[in-house]
Coordinates of C-alpha atoms and ligand atoms in Angstrom, one line a residue:
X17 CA -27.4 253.1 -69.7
X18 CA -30.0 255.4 -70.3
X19 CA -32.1 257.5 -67.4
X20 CA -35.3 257.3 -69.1
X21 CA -36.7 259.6 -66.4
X22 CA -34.2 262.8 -66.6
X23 CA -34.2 262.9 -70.6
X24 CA -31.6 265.4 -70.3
X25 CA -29.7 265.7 -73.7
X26 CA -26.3 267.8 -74.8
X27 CA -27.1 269.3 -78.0
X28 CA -23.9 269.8 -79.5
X29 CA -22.5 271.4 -83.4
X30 CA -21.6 267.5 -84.3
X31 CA -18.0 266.9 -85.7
X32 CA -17.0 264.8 -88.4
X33 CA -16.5 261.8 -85.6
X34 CA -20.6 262.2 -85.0
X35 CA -21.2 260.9 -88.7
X36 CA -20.7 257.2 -87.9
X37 CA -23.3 257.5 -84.9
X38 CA -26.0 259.6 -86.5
X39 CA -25.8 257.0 -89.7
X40 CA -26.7 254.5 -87.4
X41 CA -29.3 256.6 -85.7
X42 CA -30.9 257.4 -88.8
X43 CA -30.8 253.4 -89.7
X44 CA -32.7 252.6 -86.6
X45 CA -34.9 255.6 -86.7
X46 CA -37.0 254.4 -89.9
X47 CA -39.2 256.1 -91.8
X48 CA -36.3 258.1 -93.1
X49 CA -34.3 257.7 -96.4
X50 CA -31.1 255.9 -95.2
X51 CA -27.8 258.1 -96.8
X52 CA -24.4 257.1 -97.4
X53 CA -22.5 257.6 -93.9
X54 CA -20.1 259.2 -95.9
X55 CA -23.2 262.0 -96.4
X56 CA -23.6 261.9 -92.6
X57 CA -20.2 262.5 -92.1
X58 CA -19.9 265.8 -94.8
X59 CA -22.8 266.4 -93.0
X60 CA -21.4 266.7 -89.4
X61 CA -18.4 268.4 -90.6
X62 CA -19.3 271.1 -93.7
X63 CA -22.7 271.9 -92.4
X64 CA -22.0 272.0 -88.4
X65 CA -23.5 274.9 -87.6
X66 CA -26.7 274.3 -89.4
X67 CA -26.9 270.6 -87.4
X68 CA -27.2 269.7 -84.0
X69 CA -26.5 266.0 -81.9
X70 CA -28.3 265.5 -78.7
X71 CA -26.1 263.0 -76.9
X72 CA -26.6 261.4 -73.2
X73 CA -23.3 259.8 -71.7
X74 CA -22.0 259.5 -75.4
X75 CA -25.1 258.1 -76.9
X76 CA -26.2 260.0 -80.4
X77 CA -30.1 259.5 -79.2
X78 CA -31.1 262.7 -81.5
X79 CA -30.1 264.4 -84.9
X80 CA -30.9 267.4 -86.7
X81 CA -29.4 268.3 -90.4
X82 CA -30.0 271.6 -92.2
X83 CA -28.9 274.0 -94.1
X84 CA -29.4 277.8 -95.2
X85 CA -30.6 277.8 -98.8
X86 CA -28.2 278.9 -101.3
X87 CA -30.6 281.3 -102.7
X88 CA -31.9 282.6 -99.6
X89 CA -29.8 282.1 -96.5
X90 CA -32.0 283.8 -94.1
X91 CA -33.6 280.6 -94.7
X92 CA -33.0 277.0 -92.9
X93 CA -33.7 273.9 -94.9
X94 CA -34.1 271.5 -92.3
X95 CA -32.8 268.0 -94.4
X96 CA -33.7 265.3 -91.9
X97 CA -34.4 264.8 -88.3
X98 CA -34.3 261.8 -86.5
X99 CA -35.2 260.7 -82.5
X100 CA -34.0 257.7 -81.3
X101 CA -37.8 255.4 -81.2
X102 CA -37.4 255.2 -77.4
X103 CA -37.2 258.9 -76.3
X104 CA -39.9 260.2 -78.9
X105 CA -42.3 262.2 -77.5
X106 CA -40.1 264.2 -75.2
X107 CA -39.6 267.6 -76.7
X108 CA -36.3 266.4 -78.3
X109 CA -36.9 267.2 -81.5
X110 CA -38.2 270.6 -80.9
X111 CA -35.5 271.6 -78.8
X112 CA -32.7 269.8 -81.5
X113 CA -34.4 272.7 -83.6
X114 CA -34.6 275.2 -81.2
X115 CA -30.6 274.6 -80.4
X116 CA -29.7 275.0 -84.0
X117 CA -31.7 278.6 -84.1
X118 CA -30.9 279.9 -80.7
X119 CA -27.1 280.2 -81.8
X120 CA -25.4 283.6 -82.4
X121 CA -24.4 282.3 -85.7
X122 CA -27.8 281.7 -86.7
X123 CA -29.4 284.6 -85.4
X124 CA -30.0 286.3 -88.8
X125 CA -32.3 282.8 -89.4
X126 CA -36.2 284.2 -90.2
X127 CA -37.8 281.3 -91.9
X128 CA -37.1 277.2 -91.5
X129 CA -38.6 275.1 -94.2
X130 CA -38.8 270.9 -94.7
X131 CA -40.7 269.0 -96.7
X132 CA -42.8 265.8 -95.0
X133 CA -44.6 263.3 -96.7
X134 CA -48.4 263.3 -96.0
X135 CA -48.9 260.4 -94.0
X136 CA -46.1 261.5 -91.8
X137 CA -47.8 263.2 -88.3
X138 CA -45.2 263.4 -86.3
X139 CA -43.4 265.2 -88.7
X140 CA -46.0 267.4 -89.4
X141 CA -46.5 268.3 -85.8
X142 CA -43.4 268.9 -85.0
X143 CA -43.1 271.5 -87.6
X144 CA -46.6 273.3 -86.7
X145 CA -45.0 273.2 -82.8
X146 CA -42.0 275.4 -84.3
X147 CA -44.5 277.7 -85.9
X148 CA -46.5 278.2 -82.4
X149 CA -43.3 278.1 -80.6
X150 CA -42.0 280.9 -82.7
X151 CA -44.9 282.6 -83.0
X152 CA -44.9 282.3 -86.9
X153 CA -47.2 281.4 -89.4
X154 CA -46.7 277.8 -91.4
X155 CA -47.5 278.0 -95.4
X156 CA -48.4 274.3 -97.0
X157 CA -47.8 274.0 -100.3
X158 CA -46.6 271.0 -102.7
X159 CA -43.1 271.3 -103.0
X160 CA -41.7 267.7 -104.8
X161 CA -44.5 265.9 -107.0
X162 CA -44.9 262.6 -107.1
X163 CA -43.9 262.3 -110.8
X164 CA -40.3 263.4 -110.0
X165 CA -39.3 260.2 -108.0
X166 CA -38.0 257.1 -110.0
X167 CA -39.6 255.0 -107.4
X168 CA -43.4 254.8 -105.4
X169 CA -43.2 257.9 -103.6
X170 CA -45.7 260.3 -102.1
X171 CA -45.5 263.9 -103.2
X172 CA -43.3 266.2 -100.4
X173 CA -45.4 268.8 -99.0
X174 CA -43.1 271.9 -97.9
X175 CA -43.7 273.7 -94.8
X176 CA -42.5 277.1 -95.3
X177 CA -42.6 278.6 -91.4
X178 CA -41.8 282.2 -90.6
X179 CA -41.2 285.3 -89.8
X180 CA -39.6 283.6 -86.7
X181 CA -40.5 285.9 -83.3
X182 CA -37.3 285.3 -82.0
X183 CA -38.3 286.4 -78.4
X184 CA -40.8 283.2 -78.5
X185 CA -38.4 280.8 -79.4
X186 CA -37.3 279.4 -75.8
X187 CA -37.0 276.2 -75.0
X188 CA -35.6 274.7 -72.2
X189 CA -33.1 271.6 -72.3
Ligands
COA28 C1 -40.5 263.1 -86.2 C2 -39.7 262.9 -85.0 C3 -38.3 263.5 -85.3 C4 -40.3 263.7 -83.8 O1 -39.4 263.5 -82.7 P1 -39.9 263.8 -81.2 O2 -38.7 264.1 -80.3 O3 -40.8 262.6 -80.7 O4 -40.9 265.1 -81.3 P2 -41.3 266.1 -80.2 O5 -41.4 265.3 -78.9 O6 -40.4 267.2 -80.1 O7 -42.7 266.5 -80.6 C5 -43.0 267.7 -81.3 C6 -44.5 267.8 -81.5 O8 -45.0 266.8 -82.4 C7 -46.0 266.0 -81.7 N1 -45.7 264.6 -82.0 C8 -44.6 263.9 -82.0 N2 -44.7 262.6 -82.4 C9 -46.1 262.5 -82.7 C10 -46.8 261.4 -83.2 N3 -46.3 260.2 -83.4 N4 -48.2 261.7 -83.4 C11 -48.7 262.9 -83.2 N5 -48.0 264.0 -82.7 C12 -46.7 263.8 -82.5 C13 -45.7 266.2 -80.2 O9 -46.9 266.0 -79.5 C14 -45.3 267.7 -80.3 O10 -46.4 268.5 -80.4 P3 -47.0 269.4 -79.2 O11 -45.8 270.1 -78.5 O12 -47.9 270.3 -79.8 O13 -47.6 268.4 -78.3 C15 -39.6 261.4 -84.6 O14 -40.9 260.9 -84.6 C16 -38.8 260.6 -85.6 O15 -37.5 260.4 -85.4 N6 -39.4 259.9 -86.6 C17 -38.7 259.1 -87.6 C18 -37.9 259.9 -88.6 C19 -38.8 261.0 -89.3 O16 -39.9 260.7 -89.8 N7 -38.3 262.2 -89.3 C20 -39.0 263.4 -89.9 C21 -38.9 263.5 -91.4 S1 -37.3 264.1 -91.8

């Protein structure tokens, strides 16, 4: 059962075992390109410290995957983030971000980029919340044209955000 009123989560590096979960998540999260779970599962294993899990009493409620560009690994691509529909609005994907920067590991982290489709505000404002939150400026620039997509699909804007402040990132759980 979920406590709707104490939205604490865990945000936890997943593990391989998370990949089943976070596929399902990510099914009932729509709006989001559904992967293999096998890709969830690579995911939650190869990339763990780039990805977090916020889980209440074993419930995969939030998910985060990224990665540090090949070419520039001071930089976080964030891949795709997903809340489950009935916590949204809660800070949990801001702090699912904020987990994944605030680790040692990551510390070296000084930009986070994504790319969100135009019609998508919630996406958008979550990313411009990073930038305030880290005190950072957000660059908006066409990343992904239309053209390059064998199906209908809207042009992916990239949100290029840093220099991160580090010292403004905090973010309580
Ligand atoms: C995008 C998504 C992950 C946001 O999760 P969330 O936990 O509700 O986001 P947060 O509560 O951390 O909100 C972050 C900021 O975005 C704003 N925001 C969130 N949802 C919003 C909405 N629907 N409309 C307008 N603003 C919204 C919040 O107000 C907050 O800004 P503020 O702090 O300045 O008030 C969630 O809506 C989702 O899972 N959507 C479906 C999947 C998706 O589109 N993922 C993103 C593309 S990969």
């Amino acid at each position: 059962m979920i406590d709707h009123k104490t939205i604490t989560l865990d945000y936890q590096k997943p593990e391989a075992a998370d990949g089943h979960a976070v596929w399902k998540l990510v099914k009932r999260s729509g709006g989001l390109d559904v992967n293999t779970s096998y890709a969830y599962i690579l995911l939650c294993d190869q990339f763990r410290d780039t990805c977090c899990v916020g889980k209440q009493e074993e419930r995969t409620l939030g998910f985060v995957s990224a990665f540090r560009k090949p070419s520039e690994p001071n930089t976080l691509f964030v891949w795709q983030i997903a809340v489950d529909p009935i916590l949204r609005g809660n800070g949990i994907a801001s702090k699912l971000l904020a987990e994944v920067l605030r680790r040692d590991d990551n510390a070296d982290i000084q930009y986070v980029e994504a790319t969100i489709g135009p019609d998508n505000i919630a996406s958008r404002q979550l990313f411009l919340r990073l930038a305030k939150t880290f005190g950072a400026e957000c660059a908006i620039s066409e990343l992904y044209g239309e053209e390059l997509f064998p199906e209908a699909h809207d042009a992916e804007l990239l949100f290029r955000i840093g220099p991160l402040r580090r010292g403004a990132g905090r973010l309580e759980n």
